[in-house]
Short mmCIF file of C-alpha atoms in Angstrom, two decimals:
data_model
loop_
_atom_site.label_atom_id
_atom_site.label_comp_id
_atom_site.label_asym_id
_atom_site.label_seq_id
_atom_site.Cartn_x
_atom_site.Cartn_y
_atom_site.Cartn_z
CA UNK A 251 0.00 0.00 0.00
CA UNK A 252 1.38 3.86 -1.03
CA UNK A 253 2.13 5.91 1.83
CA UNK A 254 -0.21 8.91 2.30
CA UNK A 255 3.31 11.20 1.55
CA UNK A 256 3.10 9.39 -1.38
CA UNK A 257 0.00 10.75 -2.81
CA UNK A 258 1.24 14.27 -2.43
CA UNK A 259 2.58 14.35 -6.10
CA UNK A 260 2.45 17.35 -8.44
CA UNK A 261 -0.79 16.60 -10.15
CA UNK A 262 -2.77 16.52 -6.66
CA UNK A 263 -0.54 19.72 -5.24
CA UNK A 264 -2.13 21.22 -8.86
CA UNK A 265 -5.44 20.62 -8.32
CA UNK A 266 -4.89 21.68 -4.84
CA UNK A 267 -3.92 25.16 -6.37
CA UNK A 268 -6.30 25.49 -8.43
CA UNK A 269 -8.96 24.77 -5.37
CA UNK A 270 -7.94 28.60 -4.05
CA UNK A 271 -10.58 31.05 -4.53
CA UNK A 272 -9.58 34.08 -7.04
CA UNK A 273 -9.29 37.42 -5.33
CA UNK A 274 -7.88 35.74 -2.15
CA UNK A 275 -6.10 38.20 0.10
CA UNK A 276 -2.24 37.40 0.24
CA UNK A 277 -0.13 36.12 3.21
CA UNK A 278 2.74 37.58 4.37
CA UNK A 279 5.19 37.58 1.29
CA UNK A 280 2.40 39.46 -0.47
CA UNK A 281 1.91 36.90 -3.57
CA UNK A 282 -1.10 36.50 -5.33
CA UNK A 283 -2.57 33.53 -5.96
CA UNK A 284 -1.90 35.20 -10.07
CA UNK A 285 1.62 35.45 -9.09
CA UNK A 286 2.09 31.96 -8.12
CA UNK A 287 0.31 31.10 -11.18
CA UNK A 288 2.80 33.17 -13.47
CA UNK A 289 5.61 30.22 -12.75
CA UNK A 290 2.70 27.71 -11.56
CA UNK A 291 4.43 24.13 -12.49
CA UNK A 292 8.05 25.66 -11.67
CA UNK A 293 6.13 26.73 -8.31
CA UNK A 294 4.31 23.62 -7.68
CA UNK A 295 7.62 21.31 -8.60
CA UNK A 296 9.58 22.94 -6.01
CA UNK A 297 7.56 22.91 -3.57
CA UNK A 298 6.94 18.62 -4.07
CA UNK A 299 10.45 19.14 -3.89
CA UNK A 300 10.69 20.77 -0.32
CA UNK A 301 8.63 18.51 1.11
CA UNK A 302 10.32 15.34 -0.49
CA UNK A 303 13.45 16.45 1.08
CA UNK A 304 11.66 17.67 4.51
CA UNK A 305 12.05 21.31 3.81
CA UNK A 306 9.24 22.99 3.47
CA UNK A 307 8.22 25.09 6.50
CA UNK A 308 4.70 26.62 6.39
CA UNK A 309 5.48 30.83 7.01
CA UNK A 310 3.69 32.36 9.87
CA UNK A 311 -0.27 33.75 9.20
CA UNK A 312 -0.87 37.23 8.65
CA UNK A 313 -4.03 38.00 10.87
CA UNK A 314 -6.73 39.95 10.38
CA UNK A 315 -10.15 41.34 12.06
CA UNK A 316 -13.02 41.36 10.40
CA UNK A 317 -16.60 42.19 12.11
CA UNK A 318 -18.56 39.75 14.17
CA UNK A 319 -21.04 42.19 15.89
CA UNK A 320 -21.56 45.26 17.66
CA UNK A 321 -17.76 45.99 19.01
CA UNK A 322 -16.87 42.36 18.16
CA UNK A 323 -14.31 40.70 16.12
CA UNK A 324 -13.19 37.56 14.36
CA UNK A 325 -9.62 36.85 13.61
CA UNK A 326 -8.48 35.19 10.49
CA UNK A 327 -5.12 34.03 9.61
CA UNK A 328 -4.15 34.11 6.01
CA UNK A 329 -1.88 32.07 4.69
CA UNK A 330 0.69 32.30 2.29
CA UNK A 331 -0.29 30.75 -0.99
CA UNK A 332 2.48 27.87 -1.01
CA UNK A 333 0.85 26.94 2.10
CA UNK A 334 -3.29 27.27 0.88
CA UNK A 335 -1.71 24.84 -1.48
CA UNK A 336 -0.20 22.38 1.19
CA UNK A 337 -3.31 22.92 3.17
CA UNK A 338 -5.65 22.08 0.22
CA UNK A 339 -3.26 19.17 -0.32
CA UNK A 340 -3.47 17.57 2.92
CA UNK A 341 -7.09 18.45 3.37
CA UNK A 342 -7.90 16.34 -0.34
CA UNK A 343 -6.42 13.54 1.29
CA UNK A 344 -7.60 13.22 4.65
CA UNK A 345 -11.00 13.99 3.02
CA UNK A 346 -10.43 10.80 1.14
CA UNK A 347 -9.39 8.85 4.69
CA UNK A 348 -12.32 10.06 6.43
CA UNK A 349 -15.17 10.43 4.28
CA UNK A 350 -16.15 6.69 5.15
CA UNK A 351 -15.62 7.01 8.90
CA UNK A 352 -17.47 10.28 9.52
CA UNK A 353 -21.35 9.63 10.56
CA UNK A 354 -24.55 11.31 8.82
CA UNK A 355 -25.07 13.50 11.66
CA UNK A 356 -21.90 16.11 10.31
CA UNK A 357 -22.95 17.72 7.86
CA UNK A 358 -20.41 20.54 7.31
CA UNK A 359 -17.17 20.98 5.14
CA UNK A 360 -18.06 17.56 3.36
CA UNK A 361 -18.60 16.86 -0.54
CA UNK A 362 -22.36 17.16 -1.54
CA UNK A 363 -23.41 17.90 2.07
CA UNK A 364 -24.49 21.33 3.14
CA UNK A 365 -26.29 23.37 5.78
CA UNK A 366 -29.93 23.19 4.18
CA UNK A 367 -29.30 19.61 4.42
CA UNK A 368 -28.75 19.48 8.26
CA UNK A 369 -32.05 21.80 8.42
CA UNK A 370 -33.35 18.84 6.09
CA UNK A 371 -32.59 16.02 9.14
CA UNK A 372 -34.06 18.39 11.16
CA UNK A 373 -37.35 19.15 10.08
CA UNK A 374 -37.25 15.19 9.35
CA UNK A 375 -37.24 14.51 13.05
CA UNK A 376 -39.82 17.51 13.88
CA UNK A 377 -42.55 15.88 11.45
CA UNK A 378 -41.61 12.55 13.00
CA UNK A 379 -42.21 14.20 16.59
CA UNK A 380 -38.91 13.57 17.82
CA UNK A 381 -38.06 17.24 18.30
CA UNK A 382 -39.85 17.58 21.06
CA UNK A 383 -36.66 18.78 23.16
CA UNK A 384 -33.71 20.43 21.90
CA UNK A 385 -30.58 21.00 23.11
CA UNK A 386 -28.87 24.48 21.28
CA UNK A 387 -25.09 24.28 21.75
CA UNK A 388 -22.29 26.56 21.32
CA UNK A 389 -18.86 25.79 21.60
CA UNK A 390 -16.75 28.79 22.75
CA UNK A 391 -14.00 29.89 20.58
CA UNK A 392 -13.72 25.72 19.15
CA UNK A 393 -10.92 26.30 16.99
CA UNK A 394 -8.66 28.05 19.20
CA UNK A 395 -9.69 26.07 21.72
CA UNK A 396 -8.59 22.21 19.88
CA UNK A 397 -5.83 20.03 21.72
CA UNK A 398 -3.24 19.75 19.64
CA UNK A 399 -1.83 16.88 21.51
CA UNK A 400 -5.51 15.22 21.43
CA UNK A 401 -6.22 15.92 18.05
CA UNK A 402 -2.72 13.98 16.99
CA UNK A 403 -3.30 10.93 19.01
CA UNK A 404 -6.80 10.87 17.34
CA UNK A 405 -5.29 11.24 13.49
CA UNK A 406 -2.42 8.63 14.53
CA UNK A 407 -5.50 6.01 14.95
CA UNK A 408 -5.78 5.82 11.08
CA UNK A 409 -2.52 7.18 9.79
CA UNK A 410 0.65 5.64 10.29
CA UNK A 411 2.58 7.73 7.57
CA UNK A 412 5.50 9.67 9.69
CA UNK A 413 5.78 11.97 7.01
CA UNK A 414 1.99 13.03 6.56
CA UNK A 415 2.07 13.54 10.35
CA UNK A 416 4.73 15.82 10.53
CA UNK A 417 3.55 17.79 7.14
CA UNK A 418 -0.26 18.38 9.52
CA UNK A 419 2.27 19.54 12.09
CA UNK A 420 3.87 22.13 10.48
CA UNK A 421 0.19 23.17 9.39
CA UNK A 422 -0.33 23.27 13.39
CA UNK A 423 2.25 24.70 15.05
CA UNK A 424 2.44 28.16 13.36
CA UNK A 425 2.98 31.61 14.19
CA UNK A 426 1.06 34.63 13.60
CA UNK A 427 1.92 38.09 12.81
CA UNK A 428 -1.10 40.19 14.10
CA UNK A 429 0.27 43.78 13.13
CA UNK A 430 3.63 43.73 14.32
CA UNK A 431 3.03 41.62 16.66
CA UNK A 432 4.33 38.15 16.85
CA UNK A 433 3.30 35.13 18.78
CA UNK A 434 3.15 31.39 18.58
CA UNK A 435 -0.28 29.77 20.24
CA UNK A 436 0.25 26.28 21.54
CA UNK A 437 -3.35 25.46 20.51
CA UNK A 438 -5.66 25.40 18.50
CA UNK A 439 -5.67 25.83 14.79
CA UNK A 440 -6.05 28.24 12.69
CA UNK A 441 -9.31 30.30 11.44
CA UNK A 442 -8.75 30.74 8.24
CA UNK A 443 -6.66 27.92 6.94
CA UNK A 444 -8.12 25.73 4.65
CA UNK A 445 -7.16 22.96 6.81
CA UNK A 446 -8.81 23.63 9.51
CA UNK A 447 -12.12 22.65 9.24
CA UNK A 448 -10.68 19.36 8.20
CA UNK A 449 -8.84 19.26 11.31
CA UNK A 450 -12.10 20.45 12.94
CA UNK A 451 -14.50 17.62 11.52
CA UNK A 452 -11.64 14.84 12.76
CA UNK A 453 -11.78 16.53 16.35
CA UNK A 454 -15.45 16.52 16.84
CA UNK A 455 -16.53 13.23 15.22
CA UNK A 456 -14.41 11.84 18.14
CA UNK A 457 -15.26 14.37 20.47
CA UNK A 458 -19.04 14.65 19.66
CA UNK A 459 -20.22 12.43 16.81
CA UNK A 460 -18.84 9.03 17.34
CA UNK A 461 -19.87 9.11 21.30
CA UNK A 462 -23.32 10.02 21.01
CA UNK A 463 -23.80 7.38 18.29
CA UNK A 464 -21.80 5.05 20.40
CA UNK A 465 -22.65 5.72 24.11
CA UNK A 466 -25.43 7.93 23.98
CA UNK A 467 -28.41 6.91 21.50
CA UNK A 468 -28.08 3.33 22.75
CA UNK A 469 -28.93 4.61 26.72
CA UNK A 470 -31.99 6.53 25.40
CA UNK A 471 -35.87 5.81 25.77
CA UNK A 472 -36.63 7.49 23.34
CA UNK A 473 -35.46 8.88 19.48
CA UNK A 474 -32.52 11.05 19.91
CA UNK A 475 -31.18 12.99 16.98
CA UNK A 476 -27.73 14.94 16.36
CA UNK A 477 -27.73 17.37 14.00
CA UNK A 478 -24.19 19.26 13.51
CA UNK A 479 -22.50 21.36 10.87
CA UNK A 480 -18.98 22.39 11.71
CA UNK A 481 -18.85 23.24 15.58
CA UNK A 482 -22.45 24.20 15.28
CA UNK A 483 -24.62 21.82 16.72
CA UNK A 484 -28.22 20.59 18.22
CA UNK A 485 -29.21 17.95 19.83
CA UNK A 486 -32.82 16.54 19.13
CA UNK A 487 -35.22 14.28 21.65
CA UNK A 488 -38.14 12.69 22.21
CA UNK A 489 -38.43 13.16 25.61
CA UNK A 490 -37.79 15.17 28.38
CA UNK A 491 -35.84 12.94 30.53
CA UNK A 492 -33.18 11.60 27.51
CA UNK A 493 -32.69 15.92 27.51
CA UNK A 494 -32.08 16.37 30.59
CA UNK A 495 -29.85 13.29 31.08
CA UNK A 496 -27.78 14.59 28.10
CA UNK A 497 -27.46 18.16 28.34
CA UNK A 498 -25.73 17.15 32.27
CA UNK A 499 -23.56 14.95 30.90
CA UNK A 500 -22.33 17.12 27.44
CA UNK A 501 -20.56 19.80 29.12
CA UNK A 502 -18.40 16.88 30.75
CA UNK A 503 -17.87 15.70 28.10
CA UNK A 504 -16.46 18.83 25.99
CA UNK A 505 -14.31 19.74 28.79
CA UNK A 506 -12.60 16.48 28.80
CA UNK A 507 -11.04 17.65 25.66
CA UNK A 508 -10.54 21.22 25.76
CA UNK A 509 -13.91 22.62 25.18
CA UNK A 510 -16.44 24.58 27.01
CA UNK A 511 -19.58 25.21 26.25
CA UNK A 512 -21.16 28.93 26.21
CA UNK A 513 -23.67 28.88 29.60
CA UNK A 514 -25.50 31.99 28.06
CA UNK A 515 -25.91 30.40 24.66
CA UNK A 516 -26.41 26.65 25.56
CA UNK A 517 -29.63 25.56 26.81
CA UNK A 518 -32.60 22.86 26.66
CA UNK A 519 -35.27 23.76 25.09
CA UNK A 520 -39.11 22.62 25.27
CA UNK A 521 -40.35 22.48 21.62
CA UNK A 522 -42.91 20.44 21.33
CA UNK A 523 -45.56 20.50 18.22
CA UNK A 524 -48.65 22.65 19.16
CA UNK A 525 -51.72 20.63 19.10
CA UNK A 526 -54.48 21.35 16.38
CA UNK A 527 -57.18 24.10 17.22
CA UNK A 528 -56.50 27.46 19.65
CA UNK A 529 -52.52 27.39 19.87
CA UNK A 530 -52.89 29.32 23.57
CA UNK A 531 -49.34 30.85 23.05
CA UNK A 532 -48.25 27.19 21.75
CA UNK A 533 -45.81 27.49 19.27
CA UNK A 534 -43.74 30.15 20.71
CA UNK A 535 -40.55 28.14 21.41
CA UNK A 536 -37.51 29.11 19.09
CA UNK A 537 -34.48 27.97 19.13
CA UNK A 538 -31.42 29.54 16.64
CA UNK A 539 -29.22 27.12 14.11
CA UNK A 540 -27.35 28.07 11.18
CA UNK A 541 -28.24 31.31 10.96
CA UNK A 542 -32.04 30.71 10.93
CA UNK A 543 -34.64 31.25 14.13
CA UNK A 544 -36.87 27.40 14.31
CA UNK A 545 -40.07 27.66 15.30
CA UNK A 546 -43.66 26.09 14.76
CA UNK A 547 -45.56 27.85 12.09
CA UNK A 548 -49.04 27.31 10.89
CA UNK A 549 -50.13 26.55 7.91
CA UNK A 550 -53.31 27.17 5.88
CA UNK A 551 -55.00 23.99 6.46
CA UNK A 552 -54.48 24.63 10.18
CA UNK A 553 -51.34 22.16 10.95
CA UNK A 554 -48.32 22.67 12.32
CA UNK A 555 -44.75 22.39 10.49
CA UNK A 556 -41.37 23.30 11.63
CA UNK A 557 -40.65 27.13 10.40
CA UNK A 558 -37.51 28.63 9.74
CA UNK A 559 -36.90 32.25 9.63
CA UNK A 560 -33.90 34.19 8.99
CA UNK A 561 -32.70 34.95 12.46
CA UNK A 562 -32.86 39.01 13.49
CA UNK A 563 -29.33 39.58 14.14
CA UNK A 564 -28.28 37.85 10.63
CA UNK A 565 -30.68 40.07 8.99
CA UNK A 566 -29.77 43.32 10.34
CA UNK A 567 -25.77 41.98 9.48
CA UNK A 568 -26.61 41.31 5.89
CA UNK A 569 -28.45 45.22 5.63
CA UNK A 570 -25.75 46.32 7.39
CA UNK A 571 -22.97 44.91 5.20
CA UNK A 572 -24.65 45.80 2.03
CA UNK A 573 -25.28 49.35 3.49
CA UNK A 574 -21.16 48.99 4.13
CA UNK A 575 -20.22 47.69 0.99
CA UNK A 576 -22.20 50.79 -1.37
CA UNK A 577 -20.49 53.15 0.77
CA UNK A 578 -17.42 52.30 0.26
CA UNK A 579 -18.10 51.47 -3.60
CA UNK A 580 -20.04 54.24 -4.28
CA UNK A 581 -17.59 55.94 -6.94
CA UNK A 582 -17.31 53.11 -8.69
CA UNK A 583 -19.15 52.77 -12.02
CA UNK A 584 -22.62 51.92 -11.97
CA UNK A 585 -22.40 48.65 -14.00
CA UNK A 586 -19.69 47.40 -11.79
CA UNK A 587 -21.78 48.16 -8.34
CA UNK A 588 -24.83 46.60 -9.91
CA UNK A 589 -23.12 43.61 -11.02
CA UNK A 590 -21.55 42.67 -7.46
CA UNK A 591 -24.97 44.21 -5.87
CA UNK A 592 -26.63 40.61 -7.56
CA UNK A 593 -24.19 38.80 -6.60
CA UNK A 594 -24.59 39.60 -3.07
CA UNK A 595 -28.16 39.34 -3.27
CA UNK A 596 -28.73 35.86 -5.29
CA UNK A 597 -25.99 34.54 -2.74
CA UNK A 598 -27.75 36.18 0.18
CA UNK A 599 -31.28 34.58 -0.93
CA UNK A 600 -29.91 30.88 -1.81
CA UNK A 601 -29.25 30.13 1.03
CA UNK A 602 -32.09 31.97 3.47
CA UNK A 603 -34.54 31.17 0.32
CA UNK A 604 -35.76 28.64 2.17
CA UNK A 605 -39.51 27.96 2.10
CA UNK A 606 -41.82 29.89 4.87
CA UNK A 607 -39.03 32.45 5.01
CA UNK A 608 -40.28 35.10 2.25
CA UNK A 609 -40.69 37.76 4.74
CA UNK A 610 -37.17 37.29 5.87
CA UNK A 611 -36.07 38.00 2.49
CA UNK A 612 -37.82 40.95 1.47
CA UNK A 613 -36.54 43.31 3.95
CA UNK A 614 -33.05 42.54 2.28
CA UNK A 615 -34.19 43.75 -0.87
CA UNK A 616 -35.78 46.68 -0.07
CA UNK A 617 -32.70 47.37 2.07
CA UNK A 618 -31.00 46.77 -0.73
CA UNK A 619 -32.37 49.38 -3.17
CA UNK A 620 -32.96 52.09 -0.93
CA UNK A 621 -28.77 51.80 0.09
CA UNK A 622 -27.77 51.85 -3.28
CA UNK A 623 -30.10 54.95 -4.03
CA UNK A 624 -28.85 56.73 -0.87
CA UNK A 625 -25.01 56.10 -1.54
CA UNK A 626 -25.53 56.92 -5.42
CA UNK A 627 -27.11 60.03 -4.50
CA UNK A 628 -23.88 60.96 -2.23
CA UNK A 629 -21.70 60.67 -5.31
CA UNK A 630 -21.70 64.24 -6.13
CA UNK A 631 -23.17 67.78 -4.22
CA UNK A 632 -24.11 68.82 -7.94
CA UNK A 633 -26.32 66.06 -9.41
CA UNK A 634 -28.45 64.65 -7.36
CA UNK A 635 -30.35 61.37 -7.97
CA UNK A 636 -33.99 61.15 -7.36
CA UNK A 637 -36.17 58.25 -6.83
CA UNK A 638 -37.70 58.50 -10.11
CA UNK A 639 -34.22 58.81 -11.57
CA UNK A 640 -33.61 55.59 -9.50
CA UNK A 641 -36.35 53.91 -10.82
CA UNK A 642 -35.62 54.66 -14.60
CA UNK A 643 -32.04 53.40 -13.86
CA UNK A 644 -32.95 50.15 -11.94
CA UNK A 645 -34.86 49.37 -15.14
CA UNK A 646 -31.78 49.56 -16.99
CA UNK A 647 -30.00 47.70 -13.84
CA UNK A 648 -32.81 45.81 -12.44
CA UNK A 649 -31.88 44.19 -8.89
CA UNK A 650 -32.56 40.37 -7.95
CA UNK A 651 -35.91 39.64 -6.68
CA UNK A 652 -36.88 37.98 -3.39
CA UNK A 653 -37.09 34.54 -4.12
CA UNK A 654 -37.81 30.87 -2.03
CA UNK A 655 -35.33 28.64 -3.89
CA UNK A 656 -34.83 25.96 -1.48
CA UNK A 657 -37.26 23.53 -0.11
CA UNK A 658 -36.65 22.17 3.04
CA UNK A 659 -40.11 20.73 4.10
CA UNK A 660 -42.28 19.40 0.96
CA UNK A 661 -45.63 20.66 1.32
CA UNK A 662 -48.51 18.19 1.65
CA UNK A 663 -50.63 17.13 -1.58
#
């Protein structure tokens, strides 16, 4: 059997490459991923070079902030484009190592899986009244929070390759230049690298996956369903009792390796289905997952499916950032504003397009127009733009339309 190091070669470390998104902000030597692409097989062959000879060393992140929430920040390290490619590399393969090991209730950063399909499982179990308690979980700061030593031991228990270990190493253990300032974490991994949500997926189907499937389901009374995507997670059950047992027990269990769960943001939830007839406030439990609010909606015929709406504090982030993004682009020519303008928009309502969820979508749009208008008009004191001017030009450069383009619950014959 080939090594995993083996696999590495230059026609995998090309596709690897070529997996980098256009556009993508340089590391710390300042190349472009067009750069690296003027000299790409030279590039490519030296690096399968380095690495043969146990010479490559991944270069220290450059780190930036970018905006969470009101006087909050994420930070993001951004790698050097030699190492996106080593990254992408390594990722390809382990993705290939674990595909058949990881469990159906991970649903993130995997090939033809996707959020709308964990909201999928979910409404599944919520129809089959097995949502009738739900545990919402958040994981405080999961990546930086990852045992290195932990996560090793668990990659060592399907990969014997010496070489491949150390190569996920040097992915590991680097520093980060955050300004001018230098430091080098002992653990965690790194937001930003391509890697990690690899690295993140291995971690929690041991962590998270794997025991509930093993040691938890098999205790319960009742059905018990885990629905995760990334290190965002909740825990379905039919009854009360398999909740409560659980949600004592999970917090244990995530500090045994590192992890602790957010005591504002974690809780059990009652949510069970309304019965038919008067809802006397029935219906009112919500609980928040992948950037959509679940709750029990009504529909015309009088029963009761599981509703998803776009939760408030995403909304007001995606009016906000478009608000953002026409400021600063305002003096740019029209055609160019209106062509990334649909972009963000068609992205923006493919994925909260769900169905149930048009009135989650339509304040985006109008958002979206008035913005542009007010920002357009703020190009110049001397001509100023008037709605009707506005609404000549958005004939010429019409914006996307609300529009429910994902079905996540199939409505009844």
């Amino acid at each position: 059997m080939r090594s995993l190091s083996s696999l590495l070669d230059e026609e995998l470390m090309t596709a690897a490459f070529d997996r980098i998104r256009e556009g993508a902000a340089a590391g710390i030597d300042g190349m472009t991923k067009s750069d690296y692409a003027g000299n790409e097989a030279a590039n490519i062959r030296s690096l399968r070079e380095k690495m043969k000879a146990g010479q490559y060393r991944h270069a220290p992140v450059r780190r930036v902030h970018i905006p969470k929430g009101p006087g909050k920040t994420r930070p993001i390290g951004i790698s050097t484009v030699q190492d996106k490619v080593v990254q992408n590399a390594l990722a390809m393969v382990l993705e290939a190592l674990y595909e058949p090991v990881f469990l159906d209730s991970s649903h993130g950063f995997r090939p033809r899986r996707g959020a709308h399909d964990a909201l999928r499982a979910l409404n599944g179990a919520a129809l089959r009244g097995e949502c009738n308690w739900v545990i919402e979980a958040d994981i405080q700061s999961f990546f930086d929070s990852i045992d290195r030593k932990l996560l090793t031991e668990m990659l060592r228990g399907r990969i014997a390759d010496e070489t491949f270990m150390r190569l996920i190493g040097k992915c590991l253990h680097v520093g980060v230049l955050d300004g001018e300032q230098y430091s080098e974490p002992d653990e965690g991994t790194v937001q930003g690298s391509t890697l990690s949500p690899m690295l993140g997926n291995i971690y929690l189907h041991n962590v998270l996956d794997a025991w509930f499937e093993r040691d938890v389901r098999p205790r319960m009374r009742g059905k018990a369903l885990l629905v995760r995507y990334a290190d965002d997670f909740v825990i379905a059950f039919e009854h009360q009792d398999d909740a409560r047992r659980v949600m004592e027990v999970l917090p244990r269990r995530m500090a045994k390796y590192g992890l602790n769960l957010h005591p504002d943001k974690t809780r059990l939830i009652r949510f069970e289905r309304p019965p038919r007839g008067p809802s006397n406030g029935s219906g009112r439990a919500t609980f928040d997952f992948l950037g959509f609010t679940a709750y029990w909606r009504r529909t015309r015929k009088g029963s009761w499916v599981l509703g998803l709406k776009t939760r408030k504090a995403r909304l007001a982030k995606a009016i906000k950032a478009i608000g953002d993004w026409c400021r600063r682009h305002r003096h740019e020519p029209i055609t160019e504003q209106h062509a990334t303008l649909k972009q963000k928009l068609r992205g923006h309502f493919q994925y909260f397009g769900v169905n149930g969820n048009m009135r989650g979508l339509r304040p985006v749009a109008r958002a979206a127009t008035s913005l542009w208008l007010k920002w357009l008009r703020r190009r110049s004191q001397r001509s100023k733009l008037t709605w009707q001017r506005l609404k000549d030009l958005l004939e010429v450069y019409p914006l996307p339309a609300p529009a429910i383009t994902v079905q996540i619950w199939a409505p009844r014959p």
